[in-house]
Amino acid sequence: MTMWHRIWQRHSIPPHEIHALPWDDKILIYASEEIEMEEEEKERKKEEQRKQRGG
C-alpha cells in the first residue's frame, strides 16, 4: 500500500485530490502520516517486548 492510499484510508482524501494539493500541503500531510507510522511502530515493538517477557 502506498503512503497516499494509507492517507486515503485514514482521512478519506482520495489520492487524486492529494496530488492536486499544493506542494506544501502534500508535504504536511505526508509528514504527519510518517510521524503516525513511527508512533505505531514504536507501540508495536513495545507490545512485542511485553509478550516476550510473558506479560
Coordinates of N, CA and C in Angstrom, one line a residue:
M1 N 0.8 -1.2 0.0 CA 0.0 0.0 0.0 C 0.9 1.2 0.0
T2 N 0.6 2.2 -0.9 CA 1.4 3.4 -0.9 C 1.0 4.3 0.2
M3 N 1.8 5.3 0.5 CA 1.5 6.3 1.6 C 0.2 7.0 1.2
W4 N 0.0 7.3 0.0 CA -1.2 8.1 -0.4 C -2.4 7.3 -0.2
H5 N -2.4 6.0 -0.4 CA -3.6 5.2 -0.2 C -3.8 5.0 1.3
R6 N -2.8 5.0 2.1 CA -2.9 4.9 3.5 C -3.6 6.2 4.1
I7 N -3.2 7.3 3.5 CA -3.8 8.6 3.9 C -5.2 8.6 3.5
W8 N -5.5 8.1 2.3 CA -6.9 8.0 1.8 C -7.8 7.2 2.8
Q9 N -7.2 6.0 3.3 CA -8.0 5.2 4.2 C -8.2 5.9 5.5
R10 N -7.2 6.6 6.0 CA -7.3 7.2 7.3 C -8.1 8.5 7.3
H11 N -8.0 9.3 6.3 CA -8.5 10.6 6.3 C -9.6 10.9 5.2
S12 N -9.9 9.9 4.4 CA -10.9 10.0 3.4 C -10.5 11.1 2.3
I13 N -9.2 11.2 2.0 CA -8.8 12.1 1.0 C -8.2 11.2 -0.1
P14 N -9.0 11.1 -1.3 CA -8.5 10.3 -2.4 C -7.2 10.7 -2.9
P15 N -6.4 9.8 -3.4 CA -5.0 10.1 -3.9 C -5.0 11.2 -5.0
H16 N -6.0 11.2 -5.9 CA -6.0 12.3 -6.9 C -6.3 13.7 -6.3
E17 N -7.0 13.7 -5.2 CA -7.1 15.0 -4.5 C -5.8 15.5 -3.8
I18 N -5.1 14.5 -3.2 CA -3.9 14.8 -2.6 C -2.9 15.3 -3.6
H19 N -2.8 14.7 -4.8 CA -1.9 15.1 -5.9 C -2.3 16.5 -6.4
A20 N -3.5 16.9 -6.3 CA -3.9 18.2 -6.7 C -3.6 19.3 -5.7
L21 N -3.3 18.9 -4.5 CA -3.0 20.0 -3.5 C -1.6 20.6 -3.8
P22 N -1.4 21.8 -3.2 CA -0.1 22.5 -3.4 C 0.9 21.6 -2.7
W23 N 2.2 21.8 -3.1 CA 3.3 21.0 -2.6 C 3.4 21.1 -1.1
D24 N 3.3 22.3 -0.5 CA 3.4 22.4 0.9 C 2.4 21.6 1.7
D25 N 1.1 21.6 1.2 CA 0.1 20.8 1.8 C 0.3 19.3 1.7
K26 N 0.8 18.9 0.6 CA 1.2 17.5 0.4 C 2.2 17.0 1.4
I27 N 3.3 17.8 1.5 CA 4.4 17.5 2.4 C 3.9 17.5 3.9
L28 N 3.0 18.4 4.3 CA 2.5 18.4 5.6 C 1.7 17.1 5.9
I29 N 0.8 16.7 5.0 CA 0.0 15.5 5.1 C 1.0 14.3 5.2
Y30 N 1.9 14.3 4.3 CA 2.8 13.1 4.2 C 3.6 13.0 5.5
A31 N 4.2 14.2 6.0 CA 5.0 14.2 7.2 C 4.2 13.7 8.4
S32 N 2.9 14.2 8.5 CA 2.1 13.8 9.7 C 1.8 12.3 9.7
E33 N 1.6 11.8 8.5 CA 1.4 10.4 8.4 C 2.7 9.6 8.7
E34 N 3.8 10.1 8.3 CA 5.1 9.4 8.7 C 5.3 9.4 10.2
I35 N 5.0 10.5 10.9 CA 5.1 10.5 12.3 C 4.1 9.5 12.9
E36 N 2.9 9.4 12.4 CA 1.9 8.5 12.9 C 2.4 7.0 12.7
M37 N 3.0 6.7 11.6 CA 3.6 5.4 11.3 C 4.7 5.1 12.3
E38 N 5.5 6.0 12.6 CA 6.6 5.8 13.5 C 6.1 5.5 14.9
E39 N 5.1 6.2 15.3 CA 4.5 6.0 16.6 C 3.8 4.6 16.7
E40 N 3.2 4.2 15.6 CA 2.6 2.9 15.6 C 3.7 1.8 15.7
E41 N 4.8 2.0 15.0 CA 5.9 1.1 15.0 C 6.5 1.0 16.4
K42 N 6.6 2.1 17.1 CA 7.2 2.1 18.5 C 6.2 1.3 19.4
E43 N 4.9 1.5 19.2 CA 3.9 0.8 20.1 C 3.9 -0.7 19.8
R44 N 4.1 -1.0 18.5 CA 4.1 -2.4 18.1 C 5.3 -3.1 18.8
K45 N 6.5 -2.4 18.8 CA 7.7 -3.0 19.4 C 7.5 -3.2 20.9
K46 N 6.9 -2.2 21.5 CA 6.7 -2.3 22.9 C 5.8 -3.5 23.3
E47 N 4.7 -3.7 22.5 CA 3.8 -4.8 22.7 C 4.5 -6.1 22.5
E48 N 5.4 -6.2 21.5 CA 6.2 -7.4 21.2 C 7.1 -7.7 22.4
Q49 N 7.7 -6.7 23.0 CA 8.6 -6.9 24.1 C 7.8 -7.4 25.3
R50 N 6.6 -6.8 25.5 CA 5.7 -7.3 26.7 C 5.4 -8.7 26.5
K51 N 5.0 -9.2 25.3 CA 4.7 -10.5 25.0 C 5.9 -11.5 25.2
Q52 N 7.1 -11.0 24.9 CA 8.3 -11.9 25.0 C 8.6 -12.0 26.5
R53 N 8.3 -11.0 27.3 CA 8.5 -11.1 28.8 C 7.4 -11.9 29.5
G54 N 6.4 -12.3 28.7 CA 5.4 -13.1 29.4 C 4.2 -12.3 30.0
G55 N 4.1 -11.0 29.6 CA 3.1 -10.2 30.2 C 2.2 -9.6 29.2

